[in-house]
Short mmCIF file of C-alpha atoms and ligand atoms in Angstrom, two decimals:
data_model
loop_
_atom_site.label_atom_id
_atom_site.label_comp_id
_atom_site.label_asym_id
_atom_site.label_seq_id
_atom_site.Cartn_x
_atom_site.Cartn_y
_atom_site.Cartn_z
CA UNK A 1 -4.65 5.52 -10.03
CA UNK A 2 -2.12 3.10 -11.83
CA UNK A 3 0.47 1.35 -9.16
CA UNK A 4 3.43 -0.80 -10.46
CA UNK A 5 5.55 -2.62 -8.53
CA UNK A 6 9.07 -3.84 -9.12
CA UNK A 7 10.15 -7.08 -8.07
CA UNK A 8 12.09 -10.06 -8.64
CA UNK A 9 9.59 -12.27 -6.99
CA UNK A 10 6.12 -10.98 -8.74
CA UNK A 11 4.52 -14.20 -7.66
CA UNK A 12 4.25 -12.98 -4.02
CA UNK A 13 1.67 -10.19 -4.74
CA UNK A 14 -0.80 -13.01 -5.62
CA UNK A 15 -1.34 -13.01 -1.60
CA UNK A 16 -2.64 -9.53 -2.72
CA UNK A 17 -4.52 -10.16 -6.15
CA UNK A 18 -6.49 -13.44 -5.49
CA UNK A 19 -7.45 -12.84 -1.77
CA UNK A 20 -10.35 -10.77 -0.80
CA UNK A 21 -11.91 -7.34 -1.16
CA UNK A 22 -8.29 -6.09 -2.11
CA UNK A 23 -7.97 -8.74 -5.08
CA UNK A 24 -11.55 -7.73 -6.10
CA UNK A 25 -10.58 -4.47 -6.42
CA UNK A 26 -7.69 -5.00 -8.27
CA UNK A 27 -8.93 -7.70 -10.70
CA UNK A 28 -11.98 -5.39 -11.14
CA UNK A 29 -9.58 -2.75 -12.22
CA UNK A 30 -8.00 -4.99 -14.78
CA UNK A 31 -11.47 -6.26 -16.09
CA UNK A 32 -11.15 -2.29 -17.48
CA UNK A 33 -14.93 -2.25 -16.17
CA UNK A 34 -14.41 0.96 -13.65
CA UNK A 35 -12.59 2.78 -16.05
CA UNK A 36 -12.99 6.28 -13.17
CA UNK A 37 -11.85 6.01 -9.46
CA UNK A 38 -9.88 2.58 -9.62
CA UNK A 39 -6.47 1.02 -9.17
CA UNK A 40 -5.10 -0.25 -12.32
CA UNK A 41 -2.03 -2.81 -10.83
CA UNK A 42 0.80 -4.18 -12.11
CA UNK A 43 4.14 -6.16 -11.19
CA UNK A 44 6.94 -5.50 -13.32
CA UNK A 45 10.02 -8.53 -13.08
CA UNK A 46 13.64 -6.68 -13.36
CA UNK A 47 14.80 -9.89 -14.90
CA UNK A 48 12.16 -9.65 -17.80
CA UNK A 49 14.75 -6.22 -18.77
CA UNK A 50 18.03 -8.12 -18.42
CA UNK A 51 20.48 -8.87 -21.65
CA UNK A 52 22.27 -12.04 -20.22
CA UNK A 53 21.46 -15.24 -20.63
CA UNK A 54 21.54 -15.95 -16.94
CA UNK A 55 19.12 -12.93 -16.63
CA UNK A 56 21.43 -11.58 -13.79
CA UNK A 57 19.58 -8.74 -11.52
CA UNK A 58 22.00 -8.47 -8.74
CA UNK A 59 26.04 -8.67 -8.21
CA UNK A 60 28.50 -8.24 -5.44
CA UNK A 61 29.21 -5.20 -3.62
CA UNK A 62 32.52 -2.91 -4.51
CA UNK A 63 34.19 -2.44 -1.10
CA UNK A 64 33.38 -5.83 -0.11
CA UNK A 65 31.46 -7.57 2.59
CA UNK A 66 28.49 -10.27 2.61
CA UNK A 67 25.17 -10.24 0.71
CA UNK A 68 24.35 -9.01 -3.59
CA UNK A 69 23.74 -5.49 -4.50
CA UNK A 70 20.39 -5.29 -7.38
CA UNK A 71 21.99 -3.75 -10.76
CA UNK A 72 20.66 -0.26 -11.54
CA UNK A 73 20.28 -1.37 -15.44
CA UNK A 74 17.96 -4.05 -15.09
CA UNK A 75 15.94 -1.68 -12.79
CA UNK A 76 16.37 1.30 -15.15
CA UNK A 77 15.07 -0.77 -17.83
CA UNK A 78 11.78 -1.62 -16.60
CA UNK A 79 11.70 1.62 -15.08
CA UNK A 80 11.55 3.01 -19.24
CA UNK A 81 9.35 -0.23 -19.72
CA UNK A 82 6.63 1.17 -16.91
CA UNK A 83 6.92 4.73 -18.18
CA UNK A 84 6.32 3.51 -22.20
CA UNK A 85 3.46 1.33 -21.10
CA UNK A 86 1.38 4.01 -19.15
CA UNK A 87 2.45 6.97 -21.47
CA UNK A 88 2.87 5.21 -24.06
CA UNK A 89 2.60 6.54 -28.48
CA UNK A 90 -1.00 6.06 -28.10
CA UNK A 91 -1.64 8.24 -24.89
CA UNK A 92 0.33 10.68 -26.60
CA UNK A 93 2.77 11.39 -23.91
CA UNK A 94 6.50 10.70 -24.42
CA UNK A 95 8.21 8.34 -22.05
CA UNK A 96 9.40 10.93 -19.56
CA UNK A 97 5.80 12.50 -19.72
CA UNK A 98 4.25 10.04 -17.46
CA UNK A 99 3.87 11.14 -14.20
CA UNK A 100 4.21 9.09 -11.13
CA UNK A 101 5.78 9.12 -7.61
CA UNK A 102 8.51 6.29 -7.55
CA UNK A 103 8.92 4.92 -3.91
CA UNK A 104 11.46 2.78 -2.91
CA UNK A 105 10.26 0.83 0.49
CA UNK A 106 13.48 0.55 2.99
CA UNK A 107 13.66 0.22 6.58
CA UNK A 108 15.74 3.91 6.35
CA UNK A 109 12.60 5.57 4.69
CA UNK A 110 10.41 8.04 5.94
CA UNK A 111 7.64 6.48 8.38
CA UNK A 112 4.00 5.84 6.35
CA UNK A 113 1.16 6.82 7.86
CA UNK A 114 -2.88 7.14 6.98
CA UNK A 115 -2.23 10.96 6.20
CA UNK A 116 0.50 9.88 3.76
CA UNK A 117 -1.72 7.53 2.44
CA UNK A 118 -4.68 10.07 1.96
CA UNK A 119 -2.15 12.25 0.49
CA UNK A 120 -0.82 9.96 -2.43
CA UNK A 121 -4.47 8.44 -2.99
CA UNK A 122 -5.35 10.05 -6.04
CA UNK A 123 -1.72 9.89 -7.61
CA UNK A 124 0.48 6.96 -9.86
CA UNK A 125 2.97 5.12 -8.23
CA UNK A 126 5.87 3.06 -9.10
CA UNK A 127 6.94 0.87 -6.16
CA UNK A 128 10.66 -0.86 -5.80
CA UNK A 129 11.17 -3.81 -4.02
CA UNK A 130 14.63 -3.83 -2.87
CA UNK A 131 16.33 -7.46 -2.19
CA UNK A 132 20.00 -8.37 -1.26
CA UNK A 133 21.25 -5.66 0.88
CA UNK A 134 19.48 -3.35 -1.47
CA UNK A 135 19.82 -1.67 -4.55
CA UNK A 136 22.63 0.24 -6.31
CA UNK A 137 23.05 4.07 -4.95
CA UNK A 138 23.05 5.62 -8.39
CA UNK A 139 19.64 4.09 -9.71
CA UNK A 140 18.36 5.34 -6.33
CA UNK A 141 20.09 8.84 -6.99
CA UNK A 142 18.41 9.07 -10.19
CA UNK A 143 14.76 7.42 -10.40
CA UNK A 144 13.73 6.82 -6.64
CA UNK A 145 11.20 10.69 -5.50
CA UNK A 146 10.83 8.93 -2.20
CA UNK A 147 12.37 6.60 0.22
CA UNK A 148 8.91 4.79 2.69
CA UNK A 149 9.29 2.90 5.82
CA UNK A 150 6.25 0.76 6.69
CA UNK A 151 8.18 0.63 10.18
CA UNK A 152 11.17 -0.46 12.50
CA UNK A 153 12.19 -3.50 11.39
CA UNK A 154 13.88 -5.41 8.43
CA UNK A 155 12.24 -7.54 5.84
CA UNK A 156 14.19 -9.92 3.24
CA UNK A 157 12.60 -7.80 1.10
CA UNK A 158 10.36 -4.98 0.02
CA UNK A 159 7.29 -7.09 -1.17
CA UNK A 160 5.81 -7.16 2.11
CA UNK A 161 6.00 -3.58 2.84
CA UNK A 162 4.68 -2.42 -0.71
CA UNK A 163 1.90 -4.94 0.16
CA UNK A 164 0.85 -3.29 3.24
CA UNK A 165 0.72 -0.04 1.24
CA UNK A 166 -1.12 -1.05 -1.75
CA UNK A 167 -3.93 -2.55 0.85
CA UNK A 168 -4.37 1.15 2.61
CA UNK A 169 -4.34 2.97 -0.52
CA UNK A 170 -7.18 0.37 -2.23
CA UNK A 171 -9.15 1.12 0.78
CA UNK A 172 -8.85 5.07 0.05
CA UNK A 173 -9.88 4.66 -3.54
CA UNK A 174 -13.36 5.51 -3.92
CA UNK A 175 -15.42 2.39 -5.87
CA UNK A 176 -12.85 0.08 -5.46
CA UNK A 177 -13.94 -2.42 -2.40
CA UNK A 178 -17.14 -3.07 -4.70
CA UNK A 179 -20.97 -4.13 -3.51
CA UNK A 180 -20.39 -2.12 0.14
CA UNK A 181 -18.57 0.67 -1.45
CA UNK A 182 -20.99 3.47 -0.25
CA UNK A 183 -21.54 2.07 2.68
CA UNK A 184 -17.70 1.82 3.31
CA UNK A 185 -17.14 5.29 2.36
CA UNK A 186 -19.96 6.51 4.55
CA UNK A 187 -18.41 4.93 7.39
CA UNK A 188 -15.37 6.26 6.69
CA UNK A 189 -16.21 9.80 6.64
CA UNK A 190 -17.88 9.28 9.48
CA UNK A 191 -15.00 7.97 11.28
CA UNK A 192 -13.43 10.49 13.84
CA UNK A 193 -10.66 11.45 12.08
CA UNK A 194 -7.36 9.54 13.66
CA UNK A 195 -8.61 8.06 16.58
CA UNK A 196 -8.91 4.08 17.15
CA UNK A 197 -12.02 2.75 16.17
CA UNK A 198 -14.78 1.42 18.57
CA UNK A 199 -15.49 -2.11 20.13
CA UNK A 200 -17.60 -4.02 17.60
CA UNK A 201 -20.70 -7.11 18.73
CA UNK A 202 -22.32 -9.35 16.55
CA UNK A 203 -24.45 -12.24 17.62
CA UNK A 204 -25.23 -13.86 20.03
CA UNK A 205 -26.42 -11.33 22.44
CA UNK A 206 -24.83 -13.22 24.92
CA UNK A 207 -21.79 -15.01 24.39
CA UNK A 208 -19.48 -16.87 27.47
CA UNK A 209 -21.57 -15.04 29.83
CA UNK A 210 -20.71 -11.71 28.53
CA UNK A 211 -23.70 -9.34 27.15
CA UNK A 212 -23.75 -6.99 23.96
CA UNK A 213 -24.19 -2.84 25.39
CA UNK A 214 -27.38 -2.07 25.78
CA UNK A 215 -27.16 1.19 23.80
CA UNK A 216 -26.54 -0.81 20.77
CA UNK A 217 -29.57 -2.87 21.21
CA UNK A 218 -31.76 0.30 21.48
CA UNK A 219 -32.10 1.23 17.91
CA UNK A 220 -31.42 5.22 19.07
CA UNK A 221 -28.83 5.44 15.92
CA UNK A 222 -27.69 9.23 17.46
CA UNK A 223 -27.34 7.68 21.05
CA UNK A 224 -25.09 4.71 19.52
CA UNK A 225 -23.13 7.29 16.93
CA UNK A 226 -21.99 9.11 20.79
CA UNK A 227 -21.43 5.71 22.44
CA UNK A 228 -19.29 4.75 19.52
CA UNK A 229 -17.34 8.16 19.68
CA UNK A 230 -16.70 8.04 23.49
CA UNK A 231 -15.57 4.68 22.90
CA UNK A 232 -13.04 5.80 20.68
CA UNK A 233 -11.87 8.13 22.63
CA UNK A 234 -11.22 6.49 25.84
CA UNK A 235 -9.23 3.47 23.56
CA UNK A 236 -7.15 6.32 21.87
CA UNK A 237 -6.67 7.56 25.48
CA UNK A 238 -5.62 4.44 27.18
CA UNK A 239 -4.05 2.20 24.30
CA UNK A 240 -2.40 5.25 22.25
CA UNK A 241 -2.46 8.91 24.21
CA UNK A 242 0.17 9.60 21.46
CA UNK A 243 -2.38 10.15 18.89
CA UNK A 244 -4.72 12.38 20.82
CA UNK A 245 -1.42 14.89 21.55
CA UNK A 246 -0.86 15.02 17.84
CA UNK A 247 -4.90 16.92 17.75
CA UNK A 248 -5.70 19.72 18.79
C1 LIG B 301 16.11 -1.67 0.97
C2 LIG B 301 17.33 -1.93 1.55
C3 LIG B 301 11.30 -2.24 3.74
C4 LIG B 301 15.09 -2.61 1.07
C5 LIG B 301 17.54 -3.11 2.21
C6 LIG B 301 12.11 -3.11 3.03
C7 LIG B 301 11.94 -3.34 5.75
C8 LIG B 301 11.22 -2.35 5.10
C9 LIG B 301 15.29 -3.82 1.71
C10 LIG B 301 16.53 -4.07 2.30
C11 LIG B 301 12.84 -4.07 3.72
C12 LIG B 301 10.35 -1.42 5.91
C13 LIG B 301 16.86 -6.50 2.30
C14 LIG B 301 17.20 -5.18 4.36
C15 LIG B 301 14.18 -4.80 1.78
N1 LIG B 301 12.71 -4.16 5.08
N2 LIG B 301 10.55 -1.36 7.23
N3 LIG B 301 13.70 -4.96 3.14
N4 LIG B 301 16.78 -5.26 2.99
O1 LIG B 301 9.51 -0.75 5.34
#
């Protein structure tokens, strides 16, 4: 899976790349030494595909009003730039070959969810990072397959929310959160399928005068795989009833 990101502030994804399991995943990817089942990622600066000598990405909006509009050239540009680099002369696809979902993340999109992310796991992805009041209509009109919302509020920008979904889909990528990978994927196929996940104890046994469950102490790993289910029931139940409506 290759994921590139647009933005005009490409330092901001190092909160991404040089933090934890995520940026071992992705710099593990770029060490080319999982060439199968691994995220190779990118960011991509507009101003890196502007002609000016000011390197000017945005401008003021016709109709007037407060705030910048982002250009749809400079975007366009490394748009071409993304699709020449990944299908490139030598993988001998033409530029318009290369196939991958461009997203642009907006507080109007469509609503993300862990389904969405399963479903989008195992394809490319070209991310925009709107900033401003957003990005020209017409670039949008012509490049942008889908328009995500990582929920109902507003962000200076899109970094943030292409963040949060470059986390979830590293997670769904099988060998890419490294030493515990097949431990991780166990667990996650062994998760019940959209509920909340169970309480979780580690030492002491007793901390502040409050005691682990006794069923986890009992080494019975079927009796604990129920107790953990229940559990996950009764949160989904209480904190989020919503979810359990949504199953049959
Ligand atoms: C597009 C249009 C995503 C993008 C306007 C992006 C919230 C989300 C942006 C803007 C975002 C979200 C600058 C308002 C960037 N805010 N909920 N901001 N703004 O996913």
């Amino acid at each position: 899976m290759n994921i590139d990101v647009i933005s005009v502030l490409p330092g901001m994804f190092t909160a991404l790349t040089e933090h934890g399991v995520v940026g071992r995943a992705l710099s593990t990817s770029r060490s080319n030494s999982r060439p199968t089942d691994s995220i190779d990622f990118r960011v991509w600066n507009p101003r890196d595909y502007t002609e000016d000598k000011h390197k000017t990405v945005d401008d003021r909006p016709y109709g007037g009003g407060p705030g910048m509009v982002m250009m749809a050239e400079p975007l366009a540009k490394t748009i071409t730039a993304i699709r020449e680099f990944r299908g490139g002369s030598d993988s001998g696809l033409d530029n318009k070959a290369y196939q991958a979902k461009v997203v642009y993340l907006s507080p109007q999109g469509r609503a993300v969810d862990q389904k969405l992310f399963g479903s989008v796991a195992s394809e490319n992805l070209i991310l925009l990072c709107g900033r401003y009041e957003g990005v020209d209509q017409r670039l949008l009109d012509a490049e942008v397959d889908e328009e995500w919302s990582i929920g109902d509020y507003v962000l200076s920008g899109g970094e943030i929310a292409a963040m949060v979904v470059v986390d979830a889909l590293v997670r769904l990528v099988p060998g890419s959160l490294g030493n515990d990978e097949s431990a991780n994927q166990d667990s996650f196929s062994e998760q019940i399928d959209g509920l909340l996940d169970c309480p979780h104890y580690t030492r002491p046994e007793e901390y502040a005068g409050m005691v682990v469950p006794d069923v986890l102490l009992s080494g019975d790993h079927a009796v604990i795989k129920q107790w953990r289910c229940e559990q996950s029931l009764q949160s989904t139940q209480a904190k989020r009833p919503d979810l359990l409506k949504k199953k049959d």
